[in-house]
Amino acid sequence: MAFQTQNALVRWIDHRLPVFSYMHHELHEYPTPRNLNYWWNFGSLALVVLVIMIATGLFLAMQYTPSTLHAFDSVERIMRDVNYGWLIRYIHMNGASFFFIVVYIHIFRGLYYGSYKQPRELLWILGVVILLLMMATAFLGYVLPWGQMSFWGATVITNLFSAIPLVGEGIVTWLWGGFSVDNPTLNRFFALHFLLPFVIVGVVGLHVVALHQHGSNNPLGIEQKGPQDVIPFHPYYTVKDLLGVGVFLLLFSAFVFFAPNFLGHPDNYIPANPMVTPAHIVPEWYFLPFYAILRAVPDKLGGVLLMFGAVAVLFIVPWLDTSRVRSAKFRPIYRQFFWLLLIDCIVLGWVGGNPPEGAFIVIGRIATAYYFLHFLVILPLLGKLERPLPLPTSIAQPVMAGGLAGAGAAPMEKR
């Protein structure tokens, strides 16, 4: 249905720049599967958090001084002297953690319901690119307060590149802008931290375009068969998303106002001191699983390769999963392995937050081995060996009260 309005100004603009027609099609009449559950809220919720992070980051940048002599004091000034500076910083600081919570849930939802399968491979790949950009942006931002964990975190992580044969030392010197983490490092980290969120916005735009090209996946993992399977995005899912945003903001506000430092590290309220090394250097919680994988291997280069490989393997998941059925609803064996993977990632996070000694080393190595085993061995084999349950013939078909039993669709039909 063509976009129609009685407003002469809107019609005049839309005739020359069809922005209103585009918004009407993409946000109003965009056909969406009628059975999406609340796990699908986290995609739009991630966009809301991204906007919050950019807005608060802009205001913080107005008061921040990217200098090793003044960075820590400028952050304290924001907290103490700038009107509502404490609120803006706490929203930004906790927003980073909640951004990762939302995106991790979004990723695991995609893994459970097979949202990476044909024809949505590029959609999934763009999502992994967004995750990488988020990780880079979060690391750069963590350095800016110039506390003890900021300084030593930057020193440890940038030193990882020295493991690259032949060119590693040169790369580290280039990153630092000198022979140690110092003022040039802080300056370039601030510039990149300011830039990357806008790169994320661009990739998110491509992600949304790729999503709308073939439409959303759904809990059943089957394609739309006709108008009976879809409903307009607005008002049905806009209202559903608004409810999700409301619940999220309640939880987010509870942390911002009542436990703003719960997800951070107290050592970062100590000014950076190159002469004093913290007893236990740890990254933020959302990096802990990857940190555990890094420490699981005694060899420095091997640990770095495995850490980056933990993210890189996600790029090829659409081709590692050989099953013809998307949703874990109809894959009882895969469903059990999915929950094992989730538990494994939690265990890796727990190990990453503890010193690399005793039982933690053994547990970390076992958990690391299972992580890669899941993607590289179990996922391809399950597609060949598992016998899925019968699929419904359409999204509209009743699935409650035994509706699936009479579905009658061939379980191995390409979905």
GROMACS .gro file of N, CA and C in nm, residues 41-102:
model
  186
   41ASN      N    1   1.286  -0.922   2.101
   41ASN     CA    2   1.293  -0.781   2.145
   41ASN      C    3   1.436  -0.729   2.152
   42PHE      N    4   1.533  -0.820   2.168
   42PHE     CA    5   1.667  -0.775   2.201
   42PHE      C    6   1.739  -0.710   2.084
   43GLY      N    7   1.695  -0.733   1.962
   43GLY     CA    8   1.754  -0.664   1.848
   43GLY      C    9   1.725  -0.514   1.852
   44SER      N   10   1.597  -0.479   1.867
   44SER     CA   11   1.561  -0.337   1.875
   44SER      C   12   1.611  -0.276   2.005
   45LEU      N   13   1.618  -0.357   2.111
   45LEU     CA   14   1.669  -0.308   2.239
   45LEU      C   15   1.817  -0.270   2.228
   46ALA      N   16   1.893  -0.347   2.151
   46ALA     CA   17   2.034  -0.315   2.129
   46ALA      C   18   2.048  -0.179   2.060
   47LEU      N   19   1.957  -0.150   1.968
   47LEU     CA   20   1.960  -0.020   1.899
   47LEU      C   21   1.931   0.093   1.997
   48VAL      N   22   1.838   0.072   2.089
   48VAL     CA   23   1.806   0.173   2.191
   48VAL      C   24   1.929   0.201   2.277
   49VAL      N   25   1.997   0.094   2.320
   49VAL     CA   26   2.116   0.112   2.405
   49VAL      C   27   2.226   0.182   2.327
   50LEU      N   28   2.241   0.150   2.199
   50LEU     CA   29   2.343   0.217   2.116
   50LEU      C   30   2.319   0.367   2.112
   51VAL      N   31   2.194   0.407   2.096
   51VAL     CA   32   2.160   0.550   2.095
   51VAL      C   33   2.192   0.614   2.230
   52ILE      N   34   2.161   0.545   2.339
   52ILE     CA   35   2.192   0.597   2.473
   52ILE      C   36   2.342   0.614   2.490
   53MET      N   37   2.420   0.517   2.443
   53MET     CA   38   2.565   0.522   2.458
   53MET      C   39   2.625   0.638   2.379
   54ILE      N   40   2.578   0.659   2.256
   54ILE     CA   41   2.630   0.768   2.174
   54ILE      C   42   2.594   0.903   2.234
   55ALA      N   43   2.469   0.917   2.280
   55ALA     CA   44   2.425   1.044   2.338
   55ALA      C   45   2.504   1.078   2.463
   56THR      N   46   2.518   0.984   2.556
   56THR     CA   47   2.593   1.011   2.679
   56THR      C   48   2.742   1.029   2.650
   57GLY      N   49   2.794   0.954   2.552
   57GLY     CA   50   2.935   0.967   2.517
   57GLY      C   51   2.969   1.105   2.463
   58LEU      N   52   2.878   1.162   2.384
   58LEU     CA   53   2.901   1.296   2.331
   58LEU      C   54   2.912   1.399   2.443
   59PHE      N   55   2.824   1.389   2.543
   59PHE     CA   56   2.829   1.484   2.655
   59PHE      C   57   2.954   1.463   2.740
   60LEU      N   58   2.996   1.338   2.758
   60LEU     CA   59   3.118   1.313   2.835
   60LEU      C   60   3.241   1.367   2.762
   61ALA      N   61   3.242   1.353   2.628
   61ALA     CA   62   3.357   1.400   2.550
   61ALA      C   63   3.374   1.551   2.562
   62MET      N   64   3.265   1.622   2.589
   62MET     CA   65   3.273   1.768   2.603
   62MET      C   66   3.353   1.809   2.726
   63GLN      N   67   3.361   1.722   2.825
   63GLN     CA   68   3.427   1.756   2.952
   63GLN      C   69   3.555   1.678   2.976
   64TYR      N   70   3.581   1.574   2.895
   64TYR     CA   71   3.696   1.486   2.917
   64TYR      C   72   3.823   1.546   2.859
   65THR      N   73   3.936   1.524   2.925
   65THR     CA   74   4.067   1.571   2.877
   65THR      C   75   4.156   1.450   2.847
   66PRO      N   76   4.185   1.422   2.720
   66PRO     CA   77   4.266   1.304   2.686
   66PRO      C   78   4.416   1.328   2.706
   67SER      N   79   4.456   1.337   2.830
   67SER     CA   80   4.595   1.358   2.866
   67SER      C   81   4.627   1.275   2.989
   68THR      N   82   4.744   1.213   2.990
   68THR     CA   83   4.779   1.129   3.104
   68THR      C   84   4.788   1.210   3.234
   69LEU      N   85   4.814   1.339   3.222
   69LEU     CA   86   4.824   1.424   3.341
   69LEU      C   87   4.688   1.465   3.395
   70HIS      N   88   4.587   1.470   3.308
   70HIS     CA   89   4.458   1.527   3.349
   70HIS      C   90   4.338   1.434   3.329
   71ALA      N   91   4.356   1.319   3.263
   71ALA     CA   92   4.242   1.233   3.231
   71ALA      C   93   4.167   1.188   3.356
   72PHE      N   94   4.240   1.136   3.455
   72PHE     CA   95   4.176   1.088   3.578
   72PHE      C   96   4.104   1.202   3.649
   73ASP      N   97   4.169   1.316   3.659
   73ASP     CA   98   4.108   1.431   3.727
   73ASP      C   99   3.987   1.484   3.651
   74SER      N  100   3.992   1.478   3.517
   74SER     CA  101   3.878   1.527   3.440
   74SER      C  102   3.756   1.439   3.460
   75VAL      N  103   3.779   1.307   3.476
   75VAL     CA  104   3.667   1.216   3.505
   75VAL      C  105   3.610   1.246   3.643
   76GLU      N  106   3.699   1.271   3.740
   76GLU     CA  107   3.651   1.306   3.875
   76GLU      C  108   3.576   1.438   3.873
   77ARG      N  109   3.620   1.531   3.790
   77ARG     CA  110   3.550   1.659   3.779
   77ARG      C  111   3.410   1.640   3.721
   78ILE      N  112   3.400   1.552   3.620
   78ILE     CA  113   3.269   1.520   3.563
   78ILE      C  114   3.178   1.466   3.672
   79MET      N  115   3.232   1.380   3.757
   79MET     CA  116   3.152   1.317   3.862
   79MET      C  117   3.110   1.417   3.970
   80ARG      N  118   3.195   1.515   3.999
   80ARG     CA  119   3.173   1.599   4.117
   80ARG      C  120   3.124   1.741   4.085
   81ASP      N  121   3.171   1.799   3.975
   81ASP     CA  122   3.144   1.941   3.949
   81ASP      C  123   3.047   1.968   3.835
   82VAL      N  124   3.044   1.882   3.734
   82VAL     CA  125   2.956   1.905   3.620
   82VAL      C  126   2.813   1.869   3.659
   83ASN      N  127   2.717   1.954   3.623
   83ASN     CA  128   2.578   1.928   3.657
   83ASN      C  129   2.532   1.795   3.596
   84TYR      N  130   2.489   1.704   3.683
   84TYR     CA  131   2.444   1.570   3.644
   84TYR      C  132   2.551   1.490   3.570
   85GLY      N  133   2.677   1.531   3.586
   85GLY     CA  134   2.786   1.456   3.525
   85GLY      C  135   2.794   1.315   3.579
   86TRP      N  136   2.769   1.299   3.710
   86TRP     CA  137   2.770   1.165   3.771
   86TRP      C  138   2.667   1.074   3.703
   87LEU      N  139   2.550   1.131   3.672
   87LEU     CA  140   2.444   1.051   3.611
   87LEU      C  141   2.481   1.010   3.469
   88ILE      N  142   2.535   1.106   3.393
   88ILE     CA  143   2.572   1.076   3.254
   88ILE      C  144   2.682   0.970   3.251
   89ARG      N  145   2.781   0.983   3.341
   89ARG     CA  146   2.889   0.885   3.340
   89ARG      C  147   2.841   0.747   3.385
   90TYR      N  148   2.757   0.742   3.488
   90TYR     CA  149   2.707   0.612   3.534
   90TYR      C  150   2.619   0.546   3.427
   91ILE      N  151   2.540   0.626   3.355
   91ILE     CA  152   2.460   0.569   3.246
   91ILE      C  153   2.552   0.512   3.138
   92HIS      N  154   2.657   0.587   3.103
   92HIS     CA  155   2.750   0.541   2.999
   92HIS      C  156   2.828   0.419   3.045
   93MET      N  157   2.873   0.422   3.169
   93MET     CA  158   2.956   0.313   3.223
   93MET      C  159   2.876   0.183   3.234
   94ASN      N  160   2.756   0.191   3.289
   94ASN     CA  161   2.672   0.072   3.301
   94ASN      C  162   2.609   0.035   3.168
   95GLY      N  163   2.589   0.137   3.081
   95GLY     CA  164   2.534   0.109   2.949
   95GLY      C  165   2.621   0.015   2.869
   96ALA      N  166   2.754   0.024   2.887
   96ALA     CA  167   2.845  -0.067   2.816
   96ALA      C  168   2.817  -0.211   2.856
   97SER      N  169   2.801  -0.235   2.986
   97SER     CA  170   2.773  -0.371   3.034
   97SER      C  171   2.638  -0.420   2.983
   98PHE      N  172   2.537  -0.334   2.990
   98PHE     CA  173   2.404  -0.375   2.947
   98PHE      C  174   2.397  -0.393   2.796
   99PHE      N  175   2.478  -0.316   2.724
   99PHE     CA  176   2.485  -0.334   2.578
   99PHE      C  177   2.533  -0.475   2.546
  100PHE      N  178   2.636  -0.521   2.616
  100PHE     CA  179   2.687  -0.656   2.593
  100PHE      C  180   2.587  -0.762   2.639
  101ILE      N  181   2.517  -0.737   2.750
  101ILE     CA  182   2.415  -0.833   2.794
  101ILE      C  183   2.310  -0.852   2.686
  102VAL      N  184   2.260  -0.741   2.632
  102VAL     CA  185   2.155  -0.745   2.530
  102VAL      C  186   2.206  -0.815   2.403
   0.00000   0.00000   0.00000
